[in-house]
Coordinates of C-alpha atoms in Angstrom, one line a residue:
X1 CA 116.4 63.9 108.3
X2 CA 116.0 61.7 111.4
X3 CA 114.2 64.2 113.6
X4 CA 110.8 62.9 114.8
X5 CA 107.8 64.4 116.6
X6 CA 105.9 62.9 119.6
X7 CA 104.1 60.6 117.2
X8 CA 107.4 59.2 116.0
X9 CA 107.0 60.8 112.6
X10 CA 109.4 63.1 110.7
X11 CA 111.3 63.5 107.5
X12 CA 112.3 60.6 105.4
X13 CA 115.1 60.6 102.9
X14 CA 116.0 58.7 99.7
X15 CA 118.8 59.0 97.2
X16 CA 118.6 58.6 93.5
X17 CA 121.2 58.4 90.8
X18 CA 122.6 61.9 90.4
X19 CA 121.2 62.8 87.1
X20 CA 117.6 61.5 87.5
X21 CA 117.0 63.4 90.7
X22 CA 113.9 65.3 89.6
X23 CA 112.2 62.2 88.0
X24 CA 113.0 60.2 91.1
X25 CA 111.3 62.8 93.3
X26 CA 108.3 63.0 91.0
X27 CA 108.0 59.2 91.1
X28 CA 107.9 59.3 94.9
X29 CA 105.2 62.0 94.8
X30 CA 103.1 60.1 92.2
X31 CA 103.4 56.9 94.2
X32 CA 102.2 58.3 97.5
X33 CA 99.5 60.3 95.7
X34 CA 98.2 57.1 94.1
X35 CA 97.9 55.5 97.6
X36 CA 96.3 58.6 99.1
X37 CA 93.7 58.8 96.3
X38 CA 92.7 55.2 97.0
X39 CA 92.5 55.9 100.7
X40 CA 90.4 59.0 100.0
X41 CA 87.9 56.9 98.1
X42 CA 87.6 54.5 101.0
X43 CA 87.1 57.4 103.5
X44 CA 84.3 58.8 101.3
X45 CA 82.6 55.4 101.2
X46 CA 82.9 55.1 105.0
X47 CA 81.5 58.6 105.4
X48 CA 78.4 57.6 103.4
X49 CA 78.0 54.3 105.3
X50 CA 75.9 53.7 108.5
X51 CA 78.5 54.8 111.0
X52 CA 78.5 57.0 114.2
X53 CA 78.3 60.7 113.9
X54 CA 81.9 61.1 115.3
X55 CA 83.2 58.8 112.5
X56 CA 81.3 60.8 109.9
X57 CA 82.7 64.1 111.3
X58 CA 86.3 62.7 111.3
X59 CA 85.9 61.6 107.7
X60 CA 84.5 65.0 106.7
X61 CA 87.3 66.9 108.4
X62 CA 89.9 64.7 106.7
X63 CA 88.4 65.1 103.3
X64 CA 88.1 68.9 103.7
X65 CA 91.8 69.2 104.6
X66 CA 93.0 66.6 102.1
X67 CA 95.3 69.0 100.2
X68 CA 96.3 71.2 103.2
X69 CA 99.5 69.8 104.8
X70 CA 99.0 72.3 107.8
X71 CA 95.7 70.9 108.9
X72 CA 95.5 67.4 107.3
X73 CA 98.0 65.8 109.7
X74 CA 95.8 66.3 112.8
X75 CA 92.7 65.4 110.8
X76 CA 94.4 62.1 109.8
X77 CA 95.3 61.3 113.4
X78 CA 91.7 61.9 114.5
X79 CA 90.4 59.8 111.6
X80 CA 92.8 56.9 112.4
X81 CA 91.4 56.8 116.0
X82 CA 87.8 56.7 114.8
X83 CA 88.6 54.0 112.2
X84 CA 90.3 51.8 114.8
X85 CA 87.0 51.8 116.7
X86 CA 85.1 50.2 113.8
X87 CA 87.8 48.1 112.2
X88 CA 86.6 44.9 114.0
X89 CA 83.1 45.4 112.8
X90 CA 82.0 42.7 110.3
X91 CA 80.4 45.3 108.0
X92 CA 81.4 47.1 104.8
X93 CA 82.5 50.2 106.8
X94 CA 84.6 48.0 109.1
X95 CA 86.3 46.2 106.1
X96 CA 87.1 49.5 104.5
X97 CA 88.5 50.8 107.8
X98 CA 90.9 47.9 107.9
X99 CA 92.1 48.7 104.4
X100 CA 92.7 52.3 105.3
X101 CA 94.5 51.4 108.5
X102 CA 96.9 49.1 106.6
X103 CA 98.2 52.3 104.8
X104 CA 97.5 54.8 107.6
X105 CA 101.0 56.2 107.2
X106 CA 99.9 57.6 103.9
X107 CA 96.8 59.3 105.1
X108 CA 98.4 62.7 106.0
X109 CA 99.5 64.9 103.1
X110 CA 103.2 64.5 102.4
X111 CA 105.5 67.4 101.6
X112 CA 107.9 66.3 98.8
X113 CA 111.1 68.2 98.4
X114 CA 113.7 67.4 95.6
X115 CA 117.1 68.6 96.6
X116 CA 120.2 69.1 94.4
X117 CA 123.0 71.3 93.2
X118 CA 123.4 73.5 90.1
X119 CA 125.4 71.0 88.2
X120 CA 122.3 68.8 88.2
X121 CA 119.6 71.5 88.0
X122 CA 121.2 73.7 85.4
X123 CA 123.1 71.1 83.4
X124 CA 122.9 67.3 83.4
X125 CA 119.5 67.0 85.0
X126 CA 117.9 70.1 83.5
X127 CA 115.8 68.0 81.1
X128 CA 114.4 66.1 84.0
X129 CA 113.8 69.2 86.1
X130 CA 112.1 70.9 83.2
X131 CA 109.9 67.8 82.6
X132 CA 108.9 67.7 86.3
X133 CA 107.9 71.3 86.6
X134 CA 106.0 71.0 83.4
X135 CA 103.9 68.1 84.9
X136 CA 102.1 70.5 87.2
X137 CA 102.5 68.2 90.2
X138 CA 102.7 69.4 93.8
X139 CA 106.5 69.0 94.3
X140 CA 109.1 71.4 95.7
X141 CA 112.6 71.7 94.1
X142 CA 115.4 73.2 96.2
X143 CA 118.6 74.0 94.3
X144 CA 121.8 74.7 96.2
X145 CA 123.5 76.9 93.7
X146 CA 127.3 76.8 94.2
X147 CA 127.9 77.9 90.5
X148 CA 130.3 75.0 89.8
X149 CA 130.2 71.2 90.0
X150 CA 131.3 71.3 93.6
X151 CA 131.3 67.5 94.4
X152 CA 133.2 66.4 91.3
X153 CA 136.1 68.8 91.3
X154 CA 134.8 72.3 90.6
X155 CA 134.1 72.1 86.9
X156 CA 132.3 75.0 85.2
X157 CA 128.5 74.7 84.9
X158 CA 125.8 76.7 83.1
X159 CA 125.4 78.4 86.5
X160 CA 129.0 79.7 86.5
X161 CA 129.0 83.5 86.0
X162 CA 131.0 85.5 83.5
X163 CA 134.6 86.0 84.5
X164 CA 134.8 83.2 87.1
X165 CA 137.6 80.7 86.9
X166 CA 136.6 77.0 87.1
X167 CA 137.8 73.7 85.5
X168 CA 137.1 74.0 81.7
X169 CA 137.0 77.7 82.1
X170 CA 140.6 78.3 83.2
X171 CA 140.8 81.7 81.5
X172 CA 137.5 82.9 82.9
X173 CA 133.9 81.9 81.8
X174 CA 133.1 83.9 78.7
X175 CA 129.3 83.8 78.7
X176 CA 126.8 84.7 81.3
X177 CA 125.1 82.5 83.8
X178 CA 121.9 80.7 82.8
X179 CA 118.9 82.3 84.4
X180 CA 117.0 79.2 85.6
X181 CA 114.5 81.2 87.6
X182 CA 113.5 83.3 84.7
X183 CA 113.0 80.2 82.5
X184 CA 110.8 78.6 85.1
X185 CA 108.7 81.7 85.5
X186 CA 107.7 81.6 81.8
X187 CA 105.5 78.6 82.6
X188 CA 103.3 80.9 84.6
X189 CA 102.1 78.2 87.0
X190 CA 105.4 77.4 88.7
X191 CA 106.3 79.0 92.1
X192 CA 109.8 80.4 91.8
X193 CA 112.0 82.1 94.4
X194 CA 115.6 83.2 94.6
X195 CA 116.9 83.3 98.2
X196 CA 120.0 83.8 100.2
X197 CA 120.1 82.8 103.9
X198 CA 122.9 85.1 104.9
X199 CA 121.3 88.2 103.4
X200 CA 117.6 87.7 104.4
X201 CA 116.5 84.7 106.6
X202 CA 113.0 86.0 106.7
X203 CA 112.7 86.1 102.9
X204 CA 114.1 82.6 102.7
X205 CA 111.5 81.3 105.3
X206 CA 108.7 83.1 103.6
X207 CA 109.6 81.6 100.2
X208 CA 109.8 78.1 101.6
X209 CA 106.4 78.5 103.4
X210 CA 104.8 79.8 100.2
X211 CA 106.3 77.0 98.1
X212 CA 105.0 74.4 100.5
X213 CA 101.5 75.9 100.6
X214 CA 101.3 76.3 96.8
X215 CA 99.5 73.4 95.1
X216 CA 101.8 73.0 92.2
X217 CA 105.5 72.8 91.3
X218 CA 107.9 75.1 93.1
X219 CA 111.5 76.0 92.4
X220 CA 113.7 77.7 95.0
X221 CA 117.2 78.8 94.1
X222 CA 119.6 79.2 97.0
X223 CA 122.9 81.0 96.7
X224 CA 125.5 78.6 98.3
X225 CA 129.1 79.7 98.5
X226 CA 131.5 76.8 98.4
X227 CA 135.3 76.1 98.8
X228 CA 135.8 76.5 95.1
X229 CA 134.9 80.2 95.4
X230 CA 138.2 80.7 97.3
X231 CA 136.6 82.4 100.4
X232 CA 136.8 81.9 104.1
X233 CA 134.0 79.3 104.5
X234 CA 133.7 80.2 108.2
X235 CA 132.2 83.5 107.0
X236 CA 130.1 82.2 104.1
X237 CA 126.9 83.8 105.6
X238 CA 128.7 87.2 105.5
X239 CA 129.8 86.5 101.9
X240 CA 126.1 85.8 100.9
X241 CA 125.1 89.1 102.4
X242 CA 127.8 90.9 100.3
X243 CA 126.5 89.0 97.2
X244 CA 123.0 90.5 97.6
X245 CA 124.2 94.0 98.5
X246 CA 126.4 94.2 95.4
X247 CA 123.6 93.0 93.1
X248 CA 125.4 89.8 92.4
X249 CA 122.5 87.7 93.7
X250 CA 119.0 89.2 93.6
X251 CA 116.2 88.1 95.9
X252 CA 112.7 87.6 94.5
X253 CA 109.5 85.5 94.6
X254 CA 107.1 84.6 91.8
X255 CA 103.8 83.4 93.2
X256 CA 101.2 82.2 90.7
X257 CA 98.5 82.6 93.4
X258 CA 98.8 86.4 93.2
X259 CA 98.2 86.3 89.5
X260 CA 95.0 84.4 90.1
X261 CA 94.0 87.2 92.5
X262 CA 94.6 89.8 89.8
X263 CA 97.9 91.0 91.4
X264 CA 101.4 91.1 90.1
X265 CA 102.9 87.6 90.9
X266 CA 106.5 88.9 90.9
X267 CA 108.0 90.5 94.0
X268 CA 111.6 91.8 94.0
X269 CA 112.7 91.4 97.6
X270 CA 116.3 92.8 97.4
X271 CA 117.0 96.5 97.4
X272 CA 119.1 98.4 94.9
X273 CA 122.8 97.5 95.2
X274 CA 124.6 99.4 97.9
X275 CA 128.1 98.2 97.1
X276 CA 130.2 97.8 93.9
X277 CA 129.8 94.5 92.0
X278 CA 133.4 94.4 90.8
X279 CA 134.7 95.1 94.4
X280 CA 132.7 92.1 95.6
X281 CA 133.9 89.6 93.0
X282 CA 137.5 90.8 93.4
X283 CA 137.4 89.4 97.0
X284 CA 137.0 85.8 95.8
X285 CA 139.9 83.7 94.5
X286 CA 137.9 82.4 91.5
X287 CA 137.9 86.0 90.2
X288 CA 141.2 87.3 91.7
X289 CA 143.1 84.5 89.9
X290 CA 142.0 85.7 86.5
X291 CA 143.2 89.2 87.4
X292 CA 146.6 87.9 88.2
X293 CA 147.0 85.6 85.1
X294 CA 145.1 87.6 82.5
X295 CA 144.7 91.2 83.7
X296 CA 143.4 92.6 80.4
X297 CA 140.9 89.8 80.0
X298 CA 139.9 90.2 83.6
X299 CA 139.1 93.9 83.3
X300 CA 136.9 93.2 80.2
X301 CA 135.1 90.2 81.6
X302 CA 134.5 91.9 85.0
X303 CA 132.9 94.9 83.3
X304 CA 130.9 92.5 81.1
X305 CA 129.7 90.6 84.2
X306 CA 128.8 93.8 86.0
X307 CA 126.7 94.9 83.0
X308 CA 125.0 91.6 82.8
X309 CA 124.1 91.8 86.5
X310 CA 122.7 95.3 85.9
X311 CA 120.6 94.1 82.9
X312 CA 119.3 91.2 84.9
X313 CA 118.3 93.4 87.8
X314 CA 116.6 95.9 85.4
X315 CA 114.7 93.0 84.0
X316 CA 113.5 92.0 87.4
X317 CA 112.6 95.6 88.3
X318 CA 110.4 95.7 85.1
X319 CA 108.6 92.6 86.2
X320 CA 108.0 94.0 89.7
X321 CA 106.6 97.3 88.3
X322 CA 104.0 95.6 86.0

């Protein structure tokens, strides 16, 4: 988070209380948006004032790119240089330029990303997350889905799949995983993606670029193996690849922009499973332990989990074929 470019600018980071993560990020977005809207009004007034053609052009370029993070940064730099030329002028434009330069760090469009785990996003902070995506604001939410409460001892969450052992699910989770992505897609105006770095880096990058460029709420769900899964964490990327190949973790993108263009907004990026679902989960301690302690239950729950994964994949295929 401390990397900077040649202008000395880069990512900034802030922490909230654990369960108000989404609301905290929304507040940051609304606050900087309020400052930018005020600056935008000042720039519009400067553009309409008696100033040099270069200053007018800089104002126009800034206003045209106001919502585009790719081009607005350079436009903001150019505008700042032009405003510095007139800031000492004892005129209305000069006074406005001074006001803009006081908050010049807020001129360029900010990219707001709200980061958290599944315990927050699926469970204790879901009400806040749902509230934020229902606000329609331009924020991006990145969920690192470890399928348990990783940082508080490995308790079961609504993201824990059927058959997995976790705290409070010592004999295997009996109900299926909450489909947070499907819930978010029902809004119709939320960008949603399910990604997995170890399986498809290009799809992950594409999803993050699309989420950033979308002028509305975005939700990206990232499969994130953790130590509670009982795997070799040095090979977590390989484990992610197996998860996608077995149909355990599907890859998809839901882009509302495509719907506006009359196209199908849903794209299923993962291919049909090429390996066995039960063989995959049997390689992780959270599932193997159930087989040792409760073999009869394990067989039933594993078959149930495999069927649920198939149903989920069939549902996504139907969305992709519409």
